């Protein structure tokens, strides 16, 4: 028996769609989180503004990787300097908790969790 691989039918771009994700706007103000470490100001982008694909990849390797992946995504171009400055684990947890609180999340809540 021969099977054929048929591609899924795609709608032409000029046809109506089921959901316009481009029109979705954040329900909260995405204010950056600014903190001091090693005598320097650092800025995290708001957690809800981060690209979830990066966060998902980091989370595949456990909680510590998820936290570091979040910091890396939130800092963007500042990440290499932050990584060089170093961060004790006990401070990392305090920083992550304060960041989550700033973003309106409960400590331990995933940034992908729906808000109620």
MMTF fields as JSON, N, C-alpha, C and O atoms, coordinates in Angstrom:
{
  "mmtfVersion": "1.0.0",
  "mmtfProducer": "UNKNOWN",
  "numBonds": 463,
  "numAtoms": 464,
  "numGroups": 116,
  "numChains": 1,
  "numModels": 1,
  "chainsPerModel": [1],
  "groupsPerChain": [116],
  "chainIdList": ["A"],
  "bondAtomList": [4, 2, 8, 6, 12, 10, 16, 14, 20, 18, 24, 22, 28, 26, 32, 30, 36, 34, 40, 38, 44, 42, 48, 46, 52, 50, 56, 54, 60, 58, 64, 62, 68, 66, 72, 70, 76, 74, 80, 78, 84, 82, 88, 86, 92, 90, 96, 94, 100, 98, 104, 102, 108, 106, 112, 110, 116, 114, 120, 118, 124, 122, 128, 126, 132, 130, 136, 134, 140, 138, 144, 142, 148, 146, 152, 150, 156, 154, 160, 158, 164, 162, 168, 166, 172, 170, 176, 174, 180, 178, 184, 182, 188, 186, 192, 190, 196, 194, 200, 198, 204, 202, 208, 206, 212, 210, 216, 214, 220, 218, 224, 222, 228, 226, 232, 230, 236, 234, 240, 238, 244, 242, 248, 246, 252, 250, 256, 254, 260, 258, 264, 262, 268, 266, 272, 270, 276, 274, 280, 278, 284, 282, 288, 286, 292, 290, 296, 294, 300, 298, 304, 302, 308, 306, 312, 310, 316, 314, 320, 318, 324, 322, 328, 326, 332, 330, 336, 334, 340, 338, 344, 342, 348, 346, 352, 350, 356, 354, 360, 358, 364, 362, 368, 366, 372, 370, 376, 374, 380, 378, 384, 382, 388, 386, 392, 390, 396, 394, 400, 398, 404, 402, 408, 406, 412, 410, 416, 414, 420, 418, 424, 422, 428, 426, 432, 430, 436, 434, 440, 438, 444, 442, 448, 446, 452, 450, 456, 454, 460, 458],
  "bondOrderList": [1, 1, 1, 1, 1, 1, 1, 1, 1, 1, 1, 1, 1, 1, 1, 1, 1, 1, 1, 1, 1, 1, 1, 1, 1, 1, 1, 1, 1, 1, 1, 1, 1, 1, 1, 1, 1, 1, 1, 1, 1, 1, 1, 1, 1, 1, 1, 1, 1, 1, 1, 1, 1, 1, 1, 1, 1, 1, 1, 1, 1, 1, 1, 1, 1, 1, 1, 1, 1, 1, 1, 1, 1, 1, 1, 1, 1, 1, 1, 1, 1, 1, 1, 1, 1, 1, 1, 1, 1, 1, 1, 1, 1, 1, 1, 1, 1, 1, 1, 1, 1, 1, 1, 1, 1, 1, 1, 1, 1, 1, 1, 1, 1, 1, 1],
  "groupList": [{"groupName": "UNK", "atomNameList": ["N", "CA", "C", "O"], "elementList": ["N", "C", "C", "O"], "formalChargeList": [0, 0, 0, 0], "bondAtomList": [1, 0, 2, 1, 3, 2], "bondOrderList": [1, 1, 2], "singleLetterCode": "X", "chemCompType": "L-PEPTIDE LINKING"}],
  "groupTypeList": [0, 0, 0, 0, 0, 0, 0, 0, 0, 0, 0, 0, 0, 0, 0, 0, 0, 0, 0, 0, 0, 0, 0, 0, 0, 0, 0, 0, 0, 0, 0, 0, 0, 0, 0, 0, 0, 0, 0, 0, 0, 0, 0, 0, 0, 0, 0, 0, 0, 0, 0, 0, 0, 0, 0, 0, 0, 0, 0, 0, 0, 0, 0, 0, 0, 0, 0, 0, 0, 0, 0, 0, 0, 0, 0, 0, 0, 0, 0, 0, 0, 0, 0, 0, 0, 0, 0, 0, 0, 0, 0, 0, 0, 0, 0, 0, 0, 0, 0, 0, 0, 0, 0, 0, 0, 0, 0, 0, 0, 0, 0, 0, 0, 0, 0, 0],
  "groupIdList": [1, 2, 3, 4, 5, 6, 7, 8, 9, 10, 11, 12, 13, 14, 15, 16, 17, 18, 19, 20, 21, 22, 23, 24, 25, 26, 27, 28, 29, 30, 31, 32, 33, 34, 35, 36, 37, 38, 39, 40, 41, 42, 43, 44, 45, 46, 47, 48, 49, 50, 51, 52, 53, 54, 55, 56, 57, 58, 59, 60, 61, 62, 63, 64, 65, 66, 67, 68, 69, 70, 71, 72, 73, 74, 75, 76, 77, 78, 79, 80, 81, 82, 83, 84, 85, 86, 87, 88, 89, 90, 91, 92, 93, 94, 95, 96, 97, 98, 99, 100, 101, 102, 103, 104, 105, 106, 107, 108, 109, 110, 111, 112, 113, 114, 115, 116],
  "secStructList": [7, 7, 7, 7, 7, 7, 7, 7, 7, 7, 7, 7, 6, 6, 1, 7, 7, 1, 7, 7, 4, 4, 4, 7, 7, 7, 1, 1, 7, 7, 7, 7, 3, 3, 3, 3, 3, 6, 6, 3, 3, 3, 3, 3, 7, 7, 4, 4, 4, 1, 7, 2, 2, 2, 2, 2, 2, 2, 2, 6, 6, 7, 2, 2, 2, 2, 2, 2, 2, 2, 2, 2, 2, 2, 2, 4, 4, 4, 2, 2, 2, 2, 2, 2, 2, 7, 7, 7, 2, 2, 2, 2, 2, 2, 2, 2, 2, 2, 2, 2, 2, 2, 6, 6, 7, 7, 6, 6, 7, 7, 6, 6, 1, 7, 7, 7],
  "xCoordList": [0.843, 0.0, 0.894, 1.851, 0.589, 1.369, 0.63, -0.561, 1.362, 0.747, 1.41, 2.607, 0.622, 1.163, 1.213, 0.293, 2.279, 2.388, 1.744, 2.259, 0.63, -0.042, 0.105, -0.192, 0.554, 0.704, -0.661, -1.664, -0.676, -1.918, -2.356, -1.539, -3.661, -4.18, -3.986, -4.256, -3.516, -3.285, -4.253, -4.563, -4.71, -5.593, -4.759, -3.684, -5.247, -4.537, -4.55, -5.489, -3.536, -3.405, -4.553, -4.767, -5.291, -6.375, -7.703, -8.732, -7.689, -8.905, -8.981, -7.952, -10.187, -10.335, -9.599, -9.385, -9.224, -8.527, -9.358, -10.323, -8.98, -9.729, -9.388, -10.232, -8.157, -7.716, -6.599, -5.654, -6.685, -5.659, -4.748, -5.008, -3.702, -2.75, -2.041, -1.639, -1.885, -1.241, -2.028, -1.46, -3.313, -4.161, -4.201, -4.756, -3.629, -3.668, -2.702, -1.547, -3.185, -2.376, -2.283, -3.192, -1.197, -1.006, -2.051, -2.415, -2.523, -3.494, -2.818, -3.488, -1.498, -0.747, 0.347, 0.786, 0.777, 1.883, 3.172, 3.45, 3.936, 5.143, 6.369, 7.319, 6.323, 7.389, 8.622, 8.512, 9.794, 11.021, 11.297, 10.826, 12.058, 12.462, 13.923, 14.786, 14.201, 15.559, 16.075, 15.377, 17.291, 17.879, 19.36, 19.95, 19.946, 21.372, 22.086, 21.609, 23.23, 24.082, 25.518, 25.804, 26.414, 27.837, 28.035, 28.874, 27.25, 27.398, 26.908, 27.215, 26.15, 25.685, 24.181, 23.605, 23.549, 22.12, 21.958, 22.685, 21.0, 20.67, 19.182, 18.4, 18.789, 17.388, 16.931, 17.472, 15.912, 15.238, 14.014, 13.27, 13.799, 12.532, 11.448, 11.724, 10.246, 9.122, 8.984, 9.121, 8.714, 8.629, 7.603, 7.823, 6.494, 5.451, 5.843, 5.179, 6.913, 7.377, 8.444, 8.829, 8.92, 9.991, 9.475, 8.315, 10.337, 9.997, 9.889, 10.872, 8.711, 8.452, 9.248, 9.521, 9.62, 10.365, 11.718, 12.154, 12.379, 13.663, 13.45, 14.242, 12.378, 12.094, 11.763, 12.167, 11.039, 10.691, 11.95, 12.108, 12.845, 14.103, 14.901, 15.432, 14.988, 15.747, 15.092, 15.791, 13.778, 13.049, 13.173, 12.966, 13.498, 13.655, 14.75, 14.774, 15.652, 16.8, 16.667, 17.655, 15.458, 15.216, 15.046, 15.185, 14.739, 14.427, 15.58, 15.369, 16.787, 17.927, 18.156, 18.418, 18.057, 18.216, 17.094, 17.313, 15.897, 14.774, 15.011, 14.723, 15.534, 15.824, 16.921, 16.773, 18.009, 19.117, 18.652, 19.027, 17.842, 17.304, 16.437, 16.462, 15.665, 14.835, 15.714, 15.468, 16.746, 17.669, 18.333, 18.42, 18.792, 19.476, 18.542, 18.939, 17.316, 16.349, 15.981, 15.856, 15.809, 15.392, 16.48, 16.181, 17.734, 18.843, 19.256, 19.81, 18.988, 19.353, 20.843, 21.657, 21.203, 22.609, 23.447, 24.676, 22.79, 23.531, 23.955, 24.744, 23.451, 23.722, 25.214, 25.613, 26.072, 27.486, 28.146, 28.926, 27.847, 28.433, 27.879, 28.612, 26.599, 25.982, 26.571, 26.875, 26.727, 27.319, 28.74, 29.154, 29.484, 30.861, 30.896, 31.802, 29.916, 29.86, 29.618, 30.064, 28.92, 28.619, 27.449, 27.072, 26.874, 25.709, 25.608, 25.433, 25.719, 25.558, 24.139, 23.18, 24.027, 22.732, 21.673, 20.528, 22.042, 21.053, 20.541, 19.39, 21.375, 20.92, 20.076, 19.153, 20.389, 19.63, 18.162, 17.275, 17.905, 16.523, 15.802, 14.646, 16.481, 15.878, 15.576, 14.517, 16.515, 16.323, 15.146, 14.31, 15.083, 14.001, 12.647, 11.668, 12.591, 11.336, 10.893, 9.715, 11.842, 11.51, 11.061, 10.144, 11.706, 11.357, 9.94, 9.143, 9.636, 8.29, 7.239, 6.176, 7.534, 6.593, 6.359, 5.22, 7.436, 7.325, 6.425, 5.671, 6.512, 5.744, 4.334, 3.593, 3.964, 2.615, 2.396, 1.269, 3.473, 3.396, 3.733, 4.445, 3.218, 3.558, 4.89, 5.154, 5.745, 6.993, 6.718, 5.826, 7.499, 7.352, 6.385, 6.281, 5.663, 4.708, 5.471, 6.39, 5.09, 5.702, 5.272, 4.125, 6.185, 5.829, 4.834, 4.234, 4.651, 3.675, 2.305, 1.344, 2.211, 0.928, -0.057, 0.299, -1.303, -2.307, -2.577, -2.626, -2.757, -3.08, -4.58, -5.339, -5.01, -6.442, -6.946, -8.143],
  "yCoordList": [-1.169, 0.0, 1.24, 1.319, 2.175, 3.398, 4.547, 4.762, 5.273, 6.444, 7.679, 7.688, 8.708, 9.959, 10.979, 11.077, 11.718, 12.805, 14.035, 14.606, 14.417, 15.596, 16.722, 16.544, 17.864, 18.988, 19.477, 19.349, 20.037, 20.585, 21.746, 22.522, 21.842, 22.941, 24.245, 24.336, 25.251, 26.56, 27.549, 27.474, 28.451, 29.492, 30.568, 30.927, 31.076, 32.205, 33.408, 33.567, 34.241, 35.388, 36.379, 37.161, 36.365, 37.323, 36.831, 37.486, 35.702, 35.125, 35.449, 35.687, 35.461, 35.699, 34.632, 33.513, 34.995, 34.059, 33.858, 34.583, 32.875, 32.535, 33.42, 33.654, 33.91, 34.706, 35.628, 35.176, 36.904, 37.871, 38.135, 39.036, 37.362, 37.518, 38.87, 39.405, 39.422, 40.731, 41.838, 42.872, 41.638, 42.666, 42.563, 43.443, 41.518, 41.312, 42.271, 42.404, 42.932, 43.867, 43.372, 42.705, 43.698, 43.305, 43.98, 45.134, 43.256, 43.803, 44.5, 45.143, 44.38, 45.047, 45.901, 45.646, 46.922, 47.752, 46.938, 46.4, 46.851, 46.026, 46.847, 46.99, 47.382, 48.221, 47.377, 46.354, 47.797, 47.058, 47.072, 47.95, 46.097, 45.946, 46.368, 45.781, 47.385, 47.911, 47.583, 47.799, 47.066, 46.699, 47.037, 47.301, 47.023, 47.291, 46.016, 45.263, 45.788, 44.638, 45.007, 45.497, 44.766, 45.065, 46.539, 46.87, 47.425, 48.859, 49.377, 50.507, 48.562, 48.939, 48.747, 47.872, 49.578, 49.421, 48.404, 48.436, 47.511, 46.508, 46.62, 46.997, 46.298, 46.382, 45.069, 44.605, 44.477, 43.307, 43.796, 44.638, 43.284, 43.517, 42.811, 41.808, 43.311, 42.699, 41.248, 40.954, 40.354, 38.927, 38.622, 37.744, 39.326, 39.047, 39.519, 39.163, 40.316, 40.797, 39.883, 40.064, 38.906, 38.03, 37.034, 36.624, 36.652, 35.649, 34.283, 33.755, 33.736, 32.482, 31.305, 30.346, 31.363, 30.251, 30.067, 28.938, 31.177, 31.1, 30.501, 29.679, 30.921, 30.438, 28.949, 28.228, 28.498, 27.074, 26.235, 25.198, 26.686, 25.939, 25.847, 24.785, 26.945, 26.955, 26.059, 25.377, 26.048, 25.281, 23.772, 23.005, 23.345, 21.905, 21.269, 20.053, 22.105, 21.591, 21.794, 21.694, 22.076, 22.184, 23.604, 24.57, 23.707, 24.994, 25.993, 27.16, 25.547, 26.468, 27.021, 28.212, 26.165, 26.622, 27.566, 28.501, 27.325, 28.213, 29.605, 30.605, 29.672, 30.968, 31.679, 32.854, 30.989, 31.593, 32.003, 33.069, 31.167, 31.51, 32.751, 33.572, 32.891, 34.089, 35.313, 36.346, 35.213, 36.334, 36.721, 37.901, 35.722, 35.967, 36.668, 37.634, 36.185, 36.809, 38.216, 39.13, 38.391, 39.681, 40.746, 41.923, 40.331, 41.283, 41.583, 42.645, 40.651, 40.863, 41.106, 40.271, 42.241, 42.561, 42.771, 42.731, 42.995, 43.174, 41.829, 41.807, 40.726, 39.413, 39.119, 38.721, 39.29, 38.933, 39.667, 39.063, 40.948, 41.699, 41.206, 41.131, 40.872, 40.36, 38.996, 38.726, 38.152, 36.823, 36.961, 36.203, 37.918, 38.145, 38.646, 38.292, 39.465, 39.993, 38.869, 38.95, 37.834, 36.716, 37.018, 38.174, 35.947, 36.09, 34.859, 33.745, 35.055, 33.915, 33.346, 34.08, 32.055, 31.385, 31.988, 32.169, 32.301, 32.826, 34.193, 34.536, 34.978, 36.259, 36.059, 36.83, 35.035, 34.762, 34.512, 35.019, 33.735, 33.438, 34.7, 34.922, 35.53, 36.788, 37.709, 38.334, 37.786, 38.62, 38.107, 38.892, 36.808, 36.224, 36.463, 36.778, 36.314, 36.559, 38.018, 38.289, 38.964, 40.387, 40.704, 41.498, 40.087, 40.275, 39.77, 40.447, 38.576, 38.02, 38.917, 39.153, 39.411, 40.289, 41.56, 42.002, 42.143, 43.331, 43.062, 43.935, 41.857, 41.487, 41.005, 40.578, 41.074, 40.688, 39.201, 38.72, 38.468, 37.01, 36.566, 37.256, 35.418, 34.815, 34.093, 33.522, 34.102, 33.339, 31.891, 31.247, 31.394, 30.013, 29.865, 28.781, 30.937, 30.877, 30.987, 31.796, 30.181, 30.227, 31.478, 31.908, 32.065, 33.255, 32.917, 33.814, 31.635, 31.223, 30.967, 30.688, 31.06, 30.812, 31.921, 33.1, 31.535, 32.579, 33.337, 32.74, 34.655, 35.435, 35.456, 35.424, 35.511, 35.503, 36.852, 37.02],
  "zCoordList": [0.0, 0.0, 0.0, 0.77, -0.837, -0.945, -0.271, -0.495, 0.556, 1.184, 0.614, 0.327, 0.458, -0.055, 1.074, 1.886, 1.108, 2.071, 1.441, 0.479, 1.995, 1.465, 2.471, 3.652, 2.017, 2.944, 3.42, 2.719, 4.619, 5.154, 4.276, 3.781, 4.099, 3.293, 4.041, 5.238, 3.325, 3.909, 3.283, 2.094, 4.083, 3.578, 2.889, 3.37, 1.774, 1.154, 2.1, 2.88, 2.039, 2.936, 2.837, 3.763, 1.742, 1.573, 2.153, 1.983, 2.822, 3.403, 4.895, 5.527, 5.462, 6.906, 7.719, 7.253, 8.919, 9.802, 11.054, 11.295, 11.845, 13.048, 14.239, 15.105, 14.284, 15.432, 14.982, 14.337, 15.305, 14.926, 16.123, 16.922, 16.24, 17.34, 17.273, 18.306, 16.085, 15.938, 16.628, 16.978, 16.825, 17.446, 18.972, 19.631, 19.536, 20.991, 21.672, 21.265, 22.704, 23.487, 24.926, 25.419, 25.585, 26.978, 27.857, 27.632, 28.847, 29.793, 30.964, 31.772, 31.064, 32.124, 31.492, 30.371, 32.237, 31.764, 31.911, 32.983, 30.86, 30.851, 31.246, 30.475, 32.467, 32.998, 33.316, 33.99, 32.837, 33.168, 34.67, 35.392, 35.122, 36.519, 36.615, 35.962, 37.431, 37.568, 38.968, 39.958, 39.045, 40.336, 40.331, 39.284, 41.514, 41.662, 42.072, 42.922, 41.457, 41.799, 41.456, 40.363, 42.402, 42.216, 41.852, 41.015, 42.49, 42.292, 40.948, 40.568, 40.228, 38.891, 38.782, 39.429, 37.953, 37.656, 36.527, 35.534, 36.698, 35.692, 35.393, 36.266, 34.18, 33.797, 33.183, 32.178, 33.82, 33.261, 32.499, 33.001, 31.307, 30.625, 31.433, 32.091, 31.392, 32.113, 31.653, 30.466, 32.581, 32.261, 31.188, 30.353, 31.197, 30.206, 28.81, 27.836, 28.691, 27.388, 26.78, 25.625, 27.549, 27.066, 26.041, 26.088, 25.125, 24.114, 24.791, 25.309, 24.78, 25.49, 24.924, 25.646, 23.659, 23.052, 23.739, 23.966, 24.068, 24.784, 26.178, 26.639, 26.833, 28.19, 28.202, 29.114, 27.206, 27.113, 26.93, 27.573, 26.053, 25.84, 27.142, 27.468, 27.881, 29.133, 30.176, 30.926, 30.235, 31.254, 31.045, 31.985, 29.863, 29.585, 30.442, 30.634, 30.952, 31.699, 33.207, 33.934, 33.679, 35.113, 35.607, 34.856, 36.902, 37.513, 37.452, 37.125, 37.762, 37.752, 36.347, 36.178, 35.357, 33.974, 33.569, 32.8, 34.082, 33.781, 34.353, 33.696, 35.572, 36.197, 35.409, 35.072, 35.113, 34.364, 32.965, 32.476, 32.323, 31.006, 31.057, 30.139, 32.134, 32.313, 32.491, 31.868, 33.342, 33.545, 32.215, 31.876, 31.48, 30.212, 29.222, 28.57, 29.111, 28.197, 28.666, 27.85, 29.971, 30.526, 30.382, 30.177, 30.489, 30.395, 28.958, 28.674, 28.06, 26.658, 26.492, 26.886, 25.914, 25.626, 26.887, 26.825, 28.033, 29.289, 29.895, 30.84, 29.374, 29.96, 30.122, 31.216, 29.096, 29.275, 30.452, 31.187, 30.638, 31.754, 33.087, 34.073, 33.123, 34.345, 34.703, 35.865, 33.703, 33.918, 34.447, 35.324, 33.92, 34.364, 35.814, 36.568, 36.204, 37.575, 38.579, 39.724, 38.157, 39.045, 39.959, 40.154, 40.523, 41.389, 42.289, 41.797, 43.608, 44.516, 44.405, 44.168, 44.577, 44.431, 45.354, 44.94, 46.606, 47.546, 47.1, 47.373, 46.421, 45.885, 44.637, 44.377, 43.871, 42.648, 42.976, 42.289, 44.023, 44.404, 44.868, 44.507, 45.669, 46.144, 44.956, 44.899, 44.011, 42.831, 42.002, 41.555, 41.802, 40.999, 41.666, 40.99, 42.992, 43.72, 43.574, 43.34, 43.714, 43.582, 42.153, 41.946, 41.187, 39.774, 39.507, 38.856, 40.015, 39.827, 40.479, 39.905, 41.667, 42.359, 41.536, 41.381, 41.012, 40.165, 38.957, 38.526, 38.421, 37.231, 37.566, 36.681, 38.862, 39.263, 39.368, 39.245, 39.596, 39.689, 41.101, 41.832, 41.471, 42.755, 42.604, 41.547, 43.643, 43.562, 43.186, 43.738, 42.237, 41.775, 40.627, 40.052, 40.266, 39.169, 37.853, 37.723, 36.897, 35.579, 34.836, 34.953, 34.073, 33.293, 32.201, 31.608, 31.928, 30.919, 31.533, 30.816, 32.859, 33.52, 33.213, 33.209, 32.955, 32.722, 33.998, 35.074, 33.899, 35.091, 35.274, 34.305, 36.55, 36.78, 37.162, 37.393]
}
